[in-house]
Amino acid sequence: MKQEPAAQNSPPASPPSSQPLSEDDDPQTLWIFGYGSLVWRPDFAYSDSRVGFVRGYSRRFWQGDTFHRGSDKMPGRVVTLLEDHEGCTWGVAYQVQGEQVSEALKYLNVREAVLGGYDTKEVTFYPQDTPDQPLKALAYVATPQNPGYLGPAPEEAIATQILACRGFSGHNLEYLLRLADFMQLCGPQAQDEHLAAIVDAVGTMLPCFCPTEQALALV
Ligand SMILES: N[C@@H](CCC(=O)N[C@@H](CS)C(=O)NCC(=O)O)C(=O)O
């Protein structure tokens, strides 16, 4: 049974927990942590979802993308997780159970690994509502060893690249704004200075790129 978030841009509601958040209850249970496009477009069937965060990582627009949000000639920029002792990254964890597990992993292997250059990594996820009951979750992380990795750049340069790129999943600006939308909904405790700096830079540059109505047509 695929649960759809309440609204396109709002994080999936966290239904009341009817049981302890423990994957030990059912070996066929897996939590998958999304912190980029998976936040608004998981596109796999899941049984439950939680808004929350992982500690020890910061989100960075340091992964190049030549398929979903860019092309070979003009790679877009999407997010990955950077190990950062003081970091905290907000996202959504999706619970998959039974047959959903293999279906989700098969789908994400193509979307994230084959097309995106991401590897899997186990992280500890803290649900916003029950941070005292953390969960083990699987995250897709683009490491510096993958061929699409672009690494650090000034936020203004990242914003320029995002404004100029689009791919098979849409414009890179949509990717940025949907993620910013999610962070807005998470509330004031969820800060992401890197993301906010890129959104600010885009806001400054957008009028130079095209009039407002054209900009809105981009996404
Ligand atoms: N692994 C991160 C990032 C995922 C991500 O943005 N991956 C790209 C692949 S390059 C993607 O799926 N893009 C689909 C889209 O842009 O709609 C997450 O958990 O959300």
PDB file of N, CA and C in Angstrom, residues 127-173:
ATOM      1  N   PRO A 127      13.747  10.239  14.528  1.00  0.00           N
ATOM      2  CA  PRO A 127      12.431  10.794  14.166  1.00  0.00           C
ATOM      3  C   PRO A 127      12.158  12.081  14.945  1.00  0.00           C
ATOM      4  N   GLN A 128      11.585  13.076  14.270  1.00  0.00           N
ATOM      5  CA  GLN A 128      11.321  14.376  14.923  1.00  0.00           C
ATOM      6  C   GLN A 128      10.469  14.191  16.192  1.00  0.00           C
ATOM      7  N   ASP A 129       9.488  13.282  16.100  1.00  0.00           N
ATOM      8  CA  ASP A 129       8.548  13.111  17.231  1.00  0.00           C
ATOM      9  C   ASP A 129       9.099  12.224  18.331  1.00  0.00           C
ATOM     10  N   THR A 130      10.047  11.349  17.970  1.00  0.00           N
ATOM     11  CA  THR A 130      10.577  10.431  19.000  1.00  0.00           C
ATOM     12  C   THR A 130      12.095  10.333  18.864  1.00  0.00           C
ATOM     13  N   PRO A 131      12.810  11.434  19.097  1.00  0.00           N
ATOM     14  CA  PRO A 131      14.273  11.408  18.900  1.00  0.00           C
ATOM     15  C   PRO A 131      14.994  10.476  19.886  1.00  0.00           C
ATOM     16  N   ASP A 132      14.248  10.094  20.932  1.00  0.00           N
ATOM     17  CA  ASP A 132      14.847   9.156  21.913  1.00  0.00           C
ATOM     18  C   ASP A 132      14.726   7.705  21.452  1.00  0.00           C
ATOM     19  N   GLN A 133      14.078   7.496  20.289  1.00  0.00           N
ATOM     20  CA  GLN A 133      13.962   6.132  19.737  1.00  0.00           C
ATOM     21  C   GLN A 133      14.536   6.112  18.319  1.00  0.00           C
ATOM     22  N   PRO A 134      15.858   6.258  18.185  1.00  0.00           N
ATOM     23  CA  PRO A 134      16.468   6.331  16.847  1.00  0.00           C
ATOM     24  C   PRO A 134      16.319   5.019  16.089  1.00  0.00           C
ATOM     25  N   LEU A 135      16.455   5.112  14.787  1.00  0.00           N
ATOM     26  CA  LEU A 135      16.284   3.960  13.881  1.00  0.00           C
ATOM     27  C   LEU A 135      17.518   3.782  13.020  1.00  0.00           C
ATOM     28  N   LYS A 136      17.872   2.558  12.712  1.00  0.00           N
ATOM     29  CA  LYS A 136      18.885   2.320  11.690  1.00  0.00           C
ATOM     30  C   LYS A 136      18.219   2.508  10.320  1.00  0.00           C
ATOM     31  N   ALA A 137      18.857   3.212   9.439  1.00  0.00           N
ATOM     32  CA  ALA A 137      18.266   3.445   8.118  1.00  0.00           C
ATOM     33  C   ALA A 137      19.348   3.356   7.053  1.00  0.00           C
ATOM     34  N   LEU A 138      18.891   3.100   5.829  1.00  0.00           N
ATOM     35  CA  LEU A 138      19.788   3.032   4.680  1.00  0.00           C
ATOM     36  C   LEU A 138      19.739   4.374   3.964  1.00  0.00           C
ATOM     37  N   ALA A 139      20.904   4.954   3.692  1.00  0.00           N
ATOM     38  CA  ALA A 139      20.951   6.220   2.947  1.00  0.00           C
ATOM     39  C   ALA A 139      21.784   6.018   1.687  1.00  0.00           C
ATOM     40  N   TYR A 140      21.470   6.793   0.670  1.00  0.00           N
ATOM     41  CA  TYR A 140      22.248   6.765  -0.584  1.00  0.00           C
ATOM     42  C   TYR A 140      23.149   7.996  -0.570  1.00  0.00           C
ATOM     43  N   VAL A 141      24.446   7.747  -0.596  1.00  0.00           N
ATOM     44  CA  VAL A 141      25.437   8.818  -0.451  1.00  0.00           C
ATOM     45  C   VAL A 141      26.383   8.785  -1.647  1.00  0.00           C
ATOM     46  N   ALA A 142      26.646   9.963  -2.236  1.00  0.00           N
ATOM     47  CA  ALA A 142      27.600  10.066  -3.351  1.00  0.00           C
ATOM     48  C   ALA A 142      28.967  10.424  -2.759  1.00  0.00           C
ATOM     49  N   THR A 143      29.899   9.504  -2.846  1.00  0.00           N
ATOM     50  CA  THR A 143      31.239   9.740  -2.269  1.00  0.00           C
ATOM     51  C   THR A 143      32.138  10.424  -3.307  1.00  0.00           C
ATOM     52  N   PRO A 144      33.254  11.018  -2.845  1.00  0.00           N
ATOM     53  CA  PRO A 144      34.174  11.676  -3.789  1.00  0.00           C
ATOM     54  C   PRO A 144      34.765  10.715  -4.827  1.00  0.00           C
ATOM     55  N   GLN A 145      34.650   9.410  -4.580  1.00  0.00           N
ATOM     56  CA  GLN A 145      35.232   8.439  -5.521  1.00  0.00           C
ATOM     57  C   GLN A 145      34.317   8.207  -6.734  1.00  0.00           C
ATOM     58  N   ASN A 146      33.077   8.670  -6.690  1.00  0.00           N
ATOM     59  CA  ASN A 146      32.232   8.354  -7.853  1.00  0.00           C
ATOM     60  C   ASN A 146      32.481   9.345  -8.984  1.00  0.00           C
ATOM     61  N   PRO A 147      32.383   8.936 -10.226  1.00  0.00           N
ATOM     62  CA  PRO A 147      32.806   9.784 -11.361  1.00  0.00           C
ATOM     63  C   PRO A 147      32.004  11.064 -11.505  1.00  0.00           C
ATOM     64  N   GLY A 148      30.789  11.096 -10.917  1.00  0.00           N
ATOM     65  CA  GLY A 148      29.967  12.299 -11.087  1.00  0.00           C
ATOM     66  C   GLY A 148      30.216  13.352 -10.017  1.00  0.00           C
ATOM     67  N   TYR A 149      31.066  13.018  -9.038  1.00  0.00           N
ATOM     68  CA  TYR A 149      31.282  13.923  -7.894  1.00  0.00           C
ATOM     69  C   TYR A 149      31.925  15.234  -8.360  1.00  0.00           C
ATOM     70  N   LEU A 150      31.348  16.366  -7.952  1.00  0.00           N
ATOM     71  CA  LEU A 150      31.907  17.668  -8.340  1.00  0.00           C
ATOM     72  C   LEU A 150      32.640  18.339  -7.191  1.00  0.00           C
ATOM     73  N   GLY A 151      32.218  18.042  -5.960  1.00  0.00           N
ATOM     74  CA  GLY A 151      32.886  18.619  -4.794  1.00  0.00           C
ATOM     75  C   GLY A 151      32.474  20.064  -4.547  1.00  0.00           C
ATOM     76  N   PRO A 152      33.219  20.699  -3.615  1.00  0.00           N
ATOM     77  CA  PRO A 152      32.823  22.045  -3.161  1.00  0.00           C
ATOM     78  C   PRO A 152      32.982  23.116  -4.241  1.00  0.00           C
ATOM     79  N   ALA A 153      32.149  24.136  -4.148  1.00  0.00           N
ATOM     80  CA  ALA A 153      32.228  25.313  -5.019  1.00  0.00           C
ATOM     81  C   ALA A 153      31.525  26.445  -4.268  1.00  0.00           C
ATOM     82  N   PRO A 154      31.827  27.704  -4.588  1.00  0.00           N
ATOM     83  CA  PRO A 154      31.111  28.810  -3.928  1.00  0.00           C
ATOM     84  C   PRO A 154      29.603  28.677  -4.189  1.00  0.00           C
ATOM     85  N   GLU A 155      28.792  29.036  -3.194  1.00  0.00           N
ATOM     86  CA  GLU A 155      27.337  28.875  -3.374  1.00  0.00           C
ATOM     87  C   GLU A 155      26.814  29.656  -4.576  1.00  0.00           C
ATOM     88  N   GLU A 156      27.465  30.779  -4.896  1.00  0.00           N
ATOM     89  CA  GLU A 156      27.016  31.556  -6.079  1.00  0.00           C
ATOM     90  C   GLU A 156      27.239  30.751  -7.369  1.00  0.00           C
ATOM     91  N   ALA A 157      28.372  30.024  -7.417  1.00  0.00           N
ATOM     92  CA  ALA A 157      28.671  29.210  -8.614  1.00  0.00           C
ATOM     93  C   ALA A 157      27.694  28.044  -8.705  1.00  0.00           C
ATOM     94  N   ILE A 158      27.376  27.444  -7.559  1.00  0.00           N
ATOM     95  CA  ILE A 158      26.403  26.343  -7.536  1.00  0.00           C
ATOM     96  C   ILE A 158      25.038  26.855  -7.995  1.00  0.00           C
ATOM     97  N   ALA A 159      24.663  28.039  -7.540  1.00  0.00           N
ATOM     98  CA  ALA A 159      23.364  28.623  -7.934  1.00  0.00           C
ATOM     99  C   ALA A 159      23.320  28.865  -9.444  1.00  0.00           C
ATOM    100  N   THR A 160      24.422  29.369  -9.995  1.00  0.00           N
ATOM    101  CA  THR A 160      24.480  29.619 -11.450  1.00  0.00           C
ATOM    102  C   THR A 160      24.306  28.318 -12.217  1.00  0.00           C
ATOM    103  N   GLN A 161      24.954  27.266 -11.745  1.00  0.00           N
ATOM    104  CA  GLN A 161      24.864  25.954 -12.406  1.00  0.00           C
ATOM    105  C   GLN A 161      23.437  25.424 -12.322  1.00  0.00           C
ATOM    106  N   ILE A 162      22.818  25.560 -11.157  1.00  0.00           N
ATOM    107  CA  ILE A 162      21.441  25.069 -10.966  1.00  0.00           C
ATOM    108  C   ILE A 162      20.470  25.822 -11.874  1.00  0.00           C
ATOM    109  N   LEU A 163      20.674  27.115 -12.014  1.00  0.00           N
ATOM    110  CA  LEU A 163      19.774  27.913 -12.860  1.00  0.00           C
ATOM    111  C   LEU A 163      19.888  27.534 -14.335  1.00  0.00           C
ATOM    112  N   ALA A 164      21.041  26.970 -14.709  1.00  0.00           N
ATOM    113  CA  ALA A 164      21.286  26.733 -16.142  1.00  0.00           C
ATOM    114  C   ALA A 164      20.971  25.310 -16.574  1.00  0.00           C
ATOM    115  N   CYS A 165      20.645  24.417 -15.596  1.00  0.00           N
ATOM    116  CA  CYS A 165      20.576  22.992 -15.958  1.00  0.00           C
ATOM    117  C   CYS A 165      19.186  22.390 -15.833  1.00  0.00           C
ATOM    118  N   ARG A 166      18.928  21.420 -16.697  1.00  0.00           N
ATOM    119  CA  ARG A 166      17.708  20.607 -16.590  1.00  0.00           C
ATOM    120  C   ARG A 166      18.024  19.204 -17.109  1.00  0.00           C
ATOM    121  N   GLY A 167      17.219  18.221 -16.667  1.00  0.00           N
ATOM    122  CA  GLY A 167      17.454  16.837 -17.115  1.00  0.00           C
ATOM    123  C   GLY A 167      16.135  16.121 -17.310  1.00  0.00           C
ATOM    124  N   PHE A 168      16.182  14.773 -17.312  1.00  0.00           N
ATOM    125  CA  PHE A 168      14.975  13.981 -17.601  1.00  0.00           C
ATOM    126  C   PHE A 168      13.920  14.081 -16.499  1.00  0.00           C
ATOM    127  N   SER A 169      14.346  14.469 -15.284  1.00  0.00           N
ATOM    128  CA  SER A 169      13.357  14.590 -14.186  1.00  0.00           C
ATOM    129  C   SER A 169      12.880  16.017 -14.013  1.00  0.00           C
ATOM    130  N   GLY A 170      13.478  16.962 -14.763  1.00  0.00           N
ATOM    131  CA  GLY A 170      13.024  18.347 -14.661  1.00  0.00           C
ATOM    132  C   GLY A 170      14.175  19.314 -14.458  1.00  0.00           C
ATOM    133  N   HIS A 171      13.786  20.578 -14.165  1.00  0.00           N
ATOM    134  CA  HIS A 171      14.822  21.603 -14.014  1.00  0.00           C
ATOM    135  C   HIS A 171      15.532  21.453 -12.668  1.00  0.00           C
ATOM    136  N   ASN A 172      16.819  21.799 -12.677  1.00  0.00           N
ATOM    137  CA  ASN A 172      17.605  21.734 -11.428  1.00  0.00           C
ATOM    138  C   ASN A 172      17.057  22.728 -10.399  1.00  0.00           C
ATOM    139  N   LEU A 173      16.443  23.806 -10.875  1.00  0.00           N
ATOM    140  CA  LEU A 173      15.876  24.786  -9.941  1.00  0.00           C
ATOM    141  C   LEU A 173      14.715  24.182  -9.157  1.00  0.00           C
TER     142      LEU A 173
END
